[in-house]
Short mmCIF file of C-alpha atoms in Angstrom, two decimals:
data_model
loop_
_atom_site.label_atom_id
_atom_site.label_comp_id
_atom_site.label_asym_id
_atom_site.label_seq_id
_atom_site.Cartn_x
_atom_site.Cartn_y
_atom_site.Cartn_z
CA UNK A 30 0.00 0.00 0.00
CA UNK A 31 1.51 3.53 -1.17
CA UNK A 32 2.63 5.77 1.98
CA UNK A 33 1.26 9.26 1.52
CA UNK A 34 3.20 11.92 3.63
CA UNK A 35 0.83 15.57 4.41
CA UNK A 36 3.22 18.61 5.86
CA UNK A 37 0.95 21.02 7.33
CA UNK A 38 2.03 24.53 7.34
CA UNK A 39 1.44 26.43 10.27
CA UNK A 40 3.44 29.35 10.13
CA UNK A 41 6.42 31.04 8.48
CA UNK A 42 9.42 32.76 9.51
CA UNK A 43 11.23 33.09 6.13
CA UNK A 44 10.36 32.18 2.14
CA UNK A 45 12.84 31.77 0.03
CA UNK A 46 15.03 34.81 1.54
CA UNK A 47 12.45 36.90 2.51
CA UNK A 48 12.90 37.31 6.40
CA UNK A 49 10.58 40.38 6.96
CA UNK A 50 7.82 37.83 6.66
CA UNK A 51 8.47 36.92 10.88
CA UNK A 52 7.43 40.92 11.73
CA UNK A 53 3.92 40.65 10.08
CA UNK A 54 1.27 39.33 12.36
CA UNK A 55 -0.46 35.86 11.81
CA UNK A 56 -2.96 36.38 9.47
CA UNK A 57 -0.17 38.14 7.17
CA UNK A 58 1.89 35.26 7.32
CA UNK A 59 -0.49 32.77 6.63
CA UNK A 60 -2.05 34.67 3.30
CA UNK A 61 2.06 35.08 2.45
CA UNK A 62 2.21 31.02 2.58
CA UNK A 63 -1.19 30.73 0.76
CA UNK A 64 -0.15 33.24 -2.30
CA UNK A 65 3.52 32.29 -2.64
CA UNK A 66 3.31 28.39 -1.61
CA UNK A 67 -0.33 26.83 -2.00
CA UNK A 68 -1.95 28.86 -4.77
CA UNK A 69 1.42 28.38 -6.93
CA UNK A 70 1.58 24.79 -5.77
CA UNK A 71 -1.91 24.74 -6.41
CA UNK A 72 -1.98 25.87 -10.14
CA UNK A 73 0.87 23.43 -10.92
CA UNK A 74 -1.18 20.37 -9.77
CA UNK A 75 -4.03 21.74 -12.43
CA UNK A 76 -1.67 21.99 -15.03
CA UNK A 77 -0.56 18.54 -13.86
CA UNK A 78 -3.57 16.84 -14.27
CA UNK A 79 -4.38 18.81 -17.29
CA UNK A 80 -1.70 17.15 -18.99
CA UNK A 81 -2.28 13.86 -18.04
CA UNK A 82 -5.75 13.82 -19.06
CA UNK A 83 -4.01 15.33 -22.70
CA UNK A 84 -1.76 12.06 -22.63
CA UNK A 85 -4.73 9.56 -22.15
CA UNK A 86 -7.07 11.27 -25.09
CA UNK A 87 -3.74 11.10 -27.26
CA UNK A 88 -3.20 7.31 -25.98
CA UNK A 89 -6.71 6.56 -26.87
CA UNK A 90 -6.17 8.01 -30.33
CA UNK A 91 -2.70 7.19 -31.37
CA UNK A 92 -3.02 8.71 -34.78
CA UNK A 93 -2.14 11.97 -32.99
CA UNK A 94 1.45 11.94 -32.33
CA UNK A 95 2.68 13.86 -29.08
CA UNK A 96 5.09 16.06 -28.48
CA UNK A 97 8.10 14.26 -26.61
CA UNK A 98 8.54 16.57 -24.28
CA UNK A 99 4.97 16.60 -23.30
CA UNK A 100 5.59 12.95 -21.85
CA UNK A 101 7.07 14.54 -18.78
CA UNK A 102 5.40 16.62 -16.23
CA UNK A 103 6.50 19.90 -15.03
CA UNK A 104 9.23 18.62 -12.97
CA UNK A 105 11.01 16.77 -15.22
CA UNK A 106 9.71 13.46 -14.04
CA UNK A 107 8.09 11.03 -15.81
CA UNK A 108 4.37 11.39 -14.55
CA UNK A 109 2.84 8.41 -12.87
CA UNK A 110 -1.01 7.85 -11.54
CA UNK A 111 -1.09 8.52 -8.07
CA UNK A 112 2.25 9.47 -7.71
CA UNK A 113 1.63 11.87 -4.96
CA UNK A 114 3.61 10.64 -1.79
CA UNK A 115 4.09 14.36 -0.76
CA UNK A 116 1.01 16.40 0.11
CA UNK A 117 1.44 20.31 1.01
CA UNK A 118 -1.38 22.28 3.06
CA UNK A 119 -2.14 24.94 5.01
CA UNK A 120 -3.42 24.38 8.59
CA UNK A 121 -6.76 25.12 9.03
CA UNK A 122 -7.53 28.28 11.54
CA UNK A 123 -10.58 29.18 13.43
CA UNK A 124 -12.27 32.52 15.63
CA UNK A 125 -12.66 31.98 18.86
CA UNK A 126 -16.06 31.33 18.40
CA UNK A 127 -15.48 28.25 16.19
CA UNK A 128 -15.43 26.40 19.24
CA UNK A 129 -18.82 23.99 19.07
CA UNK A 130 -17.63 23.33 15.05
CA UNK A 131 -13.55 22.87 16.44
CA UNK A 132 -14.69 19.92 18.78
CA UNK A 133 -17.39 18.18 16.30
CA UNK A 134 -14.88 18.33 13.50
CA UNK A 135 -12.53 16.81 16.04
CA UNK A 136 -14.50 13.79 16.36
CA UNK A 137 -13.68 13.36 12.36
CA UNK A 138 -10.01 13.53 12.52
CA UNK A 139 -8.48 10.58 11.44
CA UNK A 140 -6.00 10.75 14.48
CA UNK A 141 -7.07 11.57 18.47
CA UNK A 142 -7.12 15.56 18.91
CA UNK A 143 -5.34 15.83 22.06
CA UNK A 144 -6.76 20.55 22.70
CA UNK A 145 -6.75 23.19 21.25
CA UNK A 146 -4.12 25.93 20.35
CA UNK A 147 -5.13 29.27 20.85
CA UNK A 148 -3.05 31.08 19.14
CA UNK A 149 -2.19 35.19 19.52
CA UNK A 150 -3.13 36.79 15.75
CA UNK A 151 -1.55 40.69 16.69
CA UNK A 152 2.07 39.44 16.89
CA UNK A 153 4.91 38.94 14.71
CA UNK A 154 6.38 35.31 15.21
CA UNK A 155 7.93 34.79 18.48
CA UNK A 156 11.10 32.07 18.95
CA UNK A 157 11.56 29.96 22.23
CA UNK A 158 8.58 29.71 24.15
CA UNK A 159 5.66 32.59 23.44
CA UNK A 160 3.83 32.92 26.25
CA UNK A 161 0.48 34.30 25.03
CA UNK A 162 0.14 31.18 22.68
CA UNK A 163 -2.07 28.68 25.03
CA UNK A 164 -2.76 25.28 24.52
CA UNK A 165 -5.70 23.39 26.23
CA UNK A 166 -5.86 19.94 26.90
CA UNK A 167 -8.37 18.23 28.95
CA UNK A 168 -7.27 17.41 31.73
CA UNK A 169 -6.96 13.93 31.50
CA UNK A 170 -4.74 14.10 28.00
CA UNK A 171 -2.01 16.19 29.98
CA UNK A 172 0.73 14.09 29.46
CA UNK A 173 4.54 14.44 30.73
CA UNK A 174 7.63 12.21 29.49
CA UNK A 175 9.98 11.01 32.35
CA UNK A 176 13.10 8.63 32.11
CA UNK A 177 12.43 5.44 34.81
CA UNK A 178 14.56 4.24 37.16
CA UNK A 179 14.00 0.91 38.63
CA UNK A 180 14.40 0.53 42.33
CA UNK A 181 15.46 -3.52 43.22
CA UNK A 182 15.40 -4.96 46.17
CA UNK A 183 18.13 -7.19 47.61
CA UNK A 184 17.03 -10.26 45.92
CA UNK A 185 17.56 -8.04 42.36
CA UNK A 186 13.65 -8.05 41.67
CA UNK A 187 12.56 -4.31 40.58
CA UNK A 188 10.06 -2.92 43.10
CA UNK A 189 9.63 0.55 42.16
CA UNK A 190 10.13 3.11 39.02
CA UNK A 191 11.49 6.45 39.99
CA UNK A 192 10.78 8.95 37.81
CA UNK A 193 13.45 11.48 36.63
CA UNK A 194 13.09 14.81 35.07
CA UNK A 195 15.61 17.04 33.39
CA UNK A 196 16.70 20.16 35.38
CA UNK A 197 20.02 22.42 34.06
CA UNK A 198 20.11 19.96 31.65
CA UNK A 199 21.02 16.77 33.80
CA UNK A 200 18.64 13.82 34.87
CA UNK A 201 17.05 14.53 38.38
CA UNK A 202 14.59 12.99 40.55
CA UNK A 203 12.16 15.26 41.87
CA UNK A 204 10.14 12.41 43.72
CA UNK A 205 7.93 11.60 41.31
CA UNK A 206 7.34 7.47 41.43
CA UNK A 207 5.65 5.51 38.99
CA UNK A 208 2.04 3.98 39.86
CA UNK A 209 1.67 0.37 39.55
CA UNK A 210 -1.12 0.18 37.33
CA UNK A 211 -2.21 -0.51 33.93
CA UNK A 212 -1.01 -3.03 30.70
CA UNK A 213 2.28 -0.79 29.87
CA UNK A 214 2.78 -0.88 33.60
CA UNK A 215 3.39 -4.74 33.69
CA UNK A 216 5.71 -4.53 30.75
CA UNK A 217 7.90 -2.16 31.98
CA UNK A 218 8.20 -4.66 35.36
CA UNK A 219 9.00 -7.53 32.84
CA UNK A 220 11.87 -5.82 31.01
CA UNK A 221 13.15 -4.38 34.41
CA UNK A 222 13.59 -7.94 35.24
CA UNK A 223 15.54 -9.01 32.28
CA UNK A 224 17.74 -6.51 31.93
CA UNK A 225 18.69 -2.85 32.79
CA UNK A 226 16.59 -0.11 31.44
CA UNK A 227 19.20 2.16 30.26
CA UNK A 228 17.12 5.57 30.59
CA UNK A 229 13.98 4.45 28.74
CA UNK A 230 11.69 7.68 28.28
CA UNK A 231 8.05 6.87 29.23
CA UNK A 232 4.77 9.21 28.80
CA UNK A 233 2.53 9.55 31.40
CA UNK A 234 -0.89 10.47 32.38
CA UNK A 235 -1.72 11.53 35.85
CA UNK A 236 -4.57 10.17 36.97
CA UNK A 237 -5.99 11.78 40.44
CA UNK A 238 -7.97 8.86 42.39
CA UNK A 239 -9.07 5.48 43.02
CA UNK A 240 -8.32 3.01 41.37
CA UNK A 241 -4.56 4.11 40.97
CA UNK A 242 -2.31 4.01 44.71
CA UNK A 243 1.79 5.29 44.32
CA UNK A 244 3.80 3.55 46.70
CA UNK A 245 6.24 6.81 47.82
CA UNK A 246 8.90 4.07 49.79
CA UNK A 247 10.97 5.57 52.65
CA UNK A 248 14.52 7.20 52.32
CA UNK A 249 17.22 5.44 55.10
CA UNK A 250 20.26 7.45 55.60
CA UNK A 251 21.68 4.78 58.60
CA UNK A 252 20.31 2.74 61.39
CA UNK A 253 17.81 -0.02 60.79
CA UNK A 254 15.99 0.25 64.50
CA UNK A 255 14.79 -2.80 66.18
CA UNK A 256 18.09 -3.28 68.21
CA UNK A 257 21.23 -4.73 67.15
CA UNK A 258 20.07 -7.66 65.05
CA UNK A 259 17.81 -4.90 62.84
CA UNK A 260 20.74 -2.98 62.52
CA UNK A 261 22.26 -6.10 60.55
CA UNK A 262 19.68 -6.55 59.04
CA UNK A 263 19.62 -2.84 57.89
CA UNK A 264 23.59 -2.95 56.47
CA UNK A 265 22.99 -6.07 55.21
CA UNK A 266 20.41 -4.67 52.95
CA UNK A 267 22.41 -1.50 52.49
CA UNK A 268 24.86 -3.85 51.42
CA UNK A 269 23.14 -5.00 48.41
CA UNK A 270 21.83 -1.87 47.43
CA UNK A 271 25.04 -0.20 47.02
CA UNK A 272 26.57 -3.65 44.75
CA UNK A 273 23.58 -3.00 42.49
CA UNK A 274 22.66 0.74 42.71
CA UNK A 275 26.18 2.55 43.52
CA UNK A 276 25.85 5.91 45.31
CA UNK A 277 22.50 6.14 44.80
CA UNK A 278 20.34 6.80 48.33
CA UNK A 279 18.97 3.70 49.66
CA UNK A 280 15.17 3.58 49.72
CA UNK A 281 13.31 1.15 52.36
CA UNK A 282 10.72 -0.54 49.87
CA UNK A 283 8.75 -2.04 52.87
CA UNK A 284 7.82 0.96 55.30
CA UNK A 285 6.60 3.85 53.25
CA UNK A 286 3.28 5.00 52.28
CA UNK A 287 0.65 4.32 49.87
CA UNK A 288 -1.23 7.88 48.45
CA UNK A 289 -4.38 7.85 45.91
CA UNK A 290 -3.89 8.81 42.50
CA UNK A 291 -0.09 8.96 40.31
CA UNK A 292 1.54 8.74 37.15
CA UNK A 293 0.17 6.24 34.93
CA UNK A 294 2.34 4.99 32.16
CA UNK A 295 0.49 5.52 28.80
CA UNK A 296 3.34 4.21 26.20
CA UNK A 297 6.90 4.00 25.63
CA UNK A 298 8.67 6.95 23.98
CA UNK A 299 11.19 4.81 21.64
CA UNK A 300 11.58 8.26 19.56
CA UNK A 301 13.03 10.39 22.29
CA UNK A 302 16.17 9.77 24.47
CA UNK A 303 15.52 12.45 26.91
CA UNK A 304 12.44 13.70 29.43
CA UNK A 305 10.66 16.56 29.73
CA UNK A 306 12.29 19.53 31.66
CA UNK A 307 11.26 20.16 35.85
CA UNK A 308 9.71 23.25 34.76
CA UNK A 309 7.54 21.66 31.70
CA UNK A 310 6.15 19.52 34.38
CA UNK A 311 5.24 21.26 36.88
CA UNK A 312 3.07 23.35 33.93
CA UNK A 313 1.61 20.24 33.76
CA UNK A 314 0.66 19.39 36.83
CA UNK A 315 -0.67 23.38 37.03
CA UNK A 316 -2.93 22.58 33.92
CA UNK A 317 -4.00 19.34 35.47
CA UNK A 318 -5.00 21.08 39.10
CA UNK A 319 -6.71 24.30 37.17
CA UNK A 320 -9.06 21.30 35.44
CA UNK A 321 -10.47 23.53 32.95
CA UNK A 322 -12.82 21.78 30.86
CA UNK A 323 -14.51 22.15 27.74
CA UNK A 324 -17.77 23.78 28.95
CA UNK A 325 -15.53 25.77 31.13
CA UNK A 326 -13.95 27.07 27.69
CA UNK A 327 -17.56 27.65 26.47
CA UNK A 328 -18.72 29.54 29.51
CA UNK A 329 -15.43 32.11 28.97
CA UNK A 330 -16.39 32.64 25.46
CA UNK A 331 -19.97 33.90 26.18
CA UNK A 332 -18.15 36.70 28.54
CA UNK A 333 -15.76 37.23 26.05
CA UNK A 334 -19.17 38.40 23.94
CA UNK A 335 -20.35 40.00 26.14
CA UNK A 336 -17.60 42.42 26.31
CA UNK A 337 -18.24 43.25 23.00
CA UNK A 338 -15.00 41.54 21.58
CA UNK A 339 -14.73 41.90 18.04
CA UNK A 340 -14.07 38.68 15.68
CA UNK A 341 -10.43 38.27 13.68
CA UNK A 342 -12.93 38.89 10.77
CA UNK A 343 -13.67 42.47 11.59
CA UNK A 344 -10.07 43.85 12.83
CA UNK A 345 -8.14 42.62 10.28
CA UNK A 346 -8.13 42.53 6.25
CA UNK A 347 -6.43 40.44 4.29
CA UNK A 348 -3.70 41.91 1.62
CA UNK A 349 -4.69 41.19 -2.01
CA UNK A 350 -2.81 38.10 -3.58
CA UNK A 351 -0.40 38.62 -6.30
CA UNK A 352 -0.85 35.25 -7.72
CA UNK A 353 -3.76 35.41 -9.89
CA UNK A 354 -3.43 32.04 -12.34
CA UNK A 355 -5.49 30.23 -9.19
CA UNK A 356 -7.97 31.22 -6.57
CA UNK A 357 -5.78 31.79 -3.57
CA UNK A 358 -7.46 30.18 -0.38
CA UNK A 359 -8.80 32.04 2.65
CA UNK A 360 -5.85 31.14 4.68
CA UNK A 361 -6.89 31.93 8.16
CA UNK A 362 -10.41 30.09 8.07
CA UNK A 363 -9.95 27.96 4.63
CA UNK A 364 -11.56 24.72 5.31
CA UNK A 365 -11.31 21.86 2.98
CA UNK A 366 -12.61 18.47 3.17
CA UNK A 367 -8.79 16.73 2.61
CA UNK A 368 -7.47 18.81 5.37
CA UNK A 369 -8.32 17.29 8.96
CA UNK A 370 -5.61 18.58 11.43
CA UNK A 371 -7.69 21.56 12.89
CA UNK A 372 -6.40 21.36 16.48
CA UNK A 373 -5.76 25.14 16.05
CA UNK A 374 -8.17 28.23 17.10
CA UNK A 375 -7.65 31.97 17.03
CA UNK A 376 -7.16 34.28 19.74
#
């Protein structure tokens, strides 16, 4: 079955040279893509097809002899029937008030829509992190990516997953442990118990109650209690721990405490070698206690009307395209049937 790749253009920062494109705001941007990308890219597929449908009518009547250079297409390649493996479009873009349509289109998508991306329309483009571009999630898509850390216990059987986080760029643990729960769950134990992990990356979901416990074990620093014989029992341990673990702290897997709710892991992150940073997490786990919710989203836009807020629509124009061989589309709400990946909105 024939792959077919779609790159879905978002934004631009530069075409071919032309860096003063970054200073315009959104909607500028977007009709620069759709008049010097899509509409050209646009007419040459017509053209395309134009002559392809010329070399069937001359196949069917072979008295009429073609031009040889008409037997390749535009490109310089000989043209083949489906032979489009690349697909270019322009990301769909919505008002505010596109919300309703945003979240029943969703349910078409031929992938999971994980929010929305509300996204600021008055600015030029912003590099690093923007911080007046929001995304919403529900809350119980927030995901985070830690690396694990099996704990083992004397006898070399993996008890616990600590989680670590990136912070000034090297692996820390922040004392985040891994819930035992779910399908992924047991087959992270099983390859624990084969073999070292060797920083796997994991994403998680955190998931608040019943029926998901964390087992937060307790942190010995010396003495076992119990009188001499648990004090051999506690170096004996420590012992162990230190052949198998090095400096690591030693963690008492038997006397700690079990608290409702934890990390959940949802699948394996084979692609990345490295987890999200101490500060993207703790966003997280802001956007997860905030819990705003759809209707919650809903309820803000009908105040937002009632201010009298005026629509993208009525405080901006769009400049007039200079391409004029093909109908250029209305790149900040252009909506075709082909095109499915509208996570986006407009702020």
């Amino acid at each position: 079955m024939r792959q077919v790749y779609r790159f879905l253009i978002y934004d631009a920062v530069c075409i071919e040279g032309d860096t003063s494109i970054r200073e315009k705001n959104l909607l500028c941007r977007l009709a620069t893509v759709a008049d010097r990308i899509i509409a050209p890219l646009r007419a040459l597929e017509e053209e395309q097809r134009h002559q392809k449908q010329t070399q069937q009518q001359q196949q069917q009547h072979p008295q009429q002899q073609q031009h040889p250079e008409q037997q390749q297409d535009l490109s310089g390649r000989q043209q083949q029937d489906g032979d489009e493996s690349l697909q270019i479009y322009l990301k769909d873009f919505f008002e505010i008030s596109d919300l309703l349509h945003i979240q029943r289109l969703a349910l078409r998508l031929p992938h999971l829509s994980d929010g929305i991306i509300f996204t600021p329309v008055h600015l030029p483009y912003a590099t690093g992190i923007c911080p007046l571009l929001l995304k919403w999630k529900p809350p119980h898509l927030n995901t985070a990516d830690f690396c694990v850390n099996p704990l083992y216990d004397e006898r070399g059987i993996p008890r616990l997953f600590q989680l670590y986080v990136l912070d000034m760029g090297l692996l820390t643990f922040k004392g985040h442990f891994l819930a035992p729960y779910g399908k992924m769950y047991k087959e992270l134990l099983t390859i624990a118990s084969r073999s070292r992990l060797g920083g796997m990356v994991v994403e998680c979901y955190w998931h608040p109650a019943a029926p998901v416990y964390t087992y937060i074990p307790s942190l010995k620093t010396g003495g076992g209690g119990g009188g001499a014989r648990g004090d051999k029992e506690f170096a004996r341990r420590l012992i162990e721990w230190e052949k198998m673990n090095g400096p690591k702290p030693f963690y008492d897997l038997e006397n700690g405490t079990w608290k409702e709710g934890g990390w959940v892991v949802e699948r394996f992150r084979t692609d990345k070698t490295t987890p999200n940073s101490f500060l993207v997490v703790n966003k997280i786990l802001q956007s997860i206690d905030d819990g705003i919710t759809f209707p919650s989203l809903l309820r803000e836009f009908e105040r937002y009307k009632q201010h009298g807020k005026r629509s993208v629509r009525e405080l901006y124009s769009l400049p007039p395209p200079a391409v004029q061989r093909a109908p250029p589309p209305y790149c900040a709400f252009h909506t075709e049937e082909h095109d499915y990946c509208h996570e986006n909105g407009v702020l």
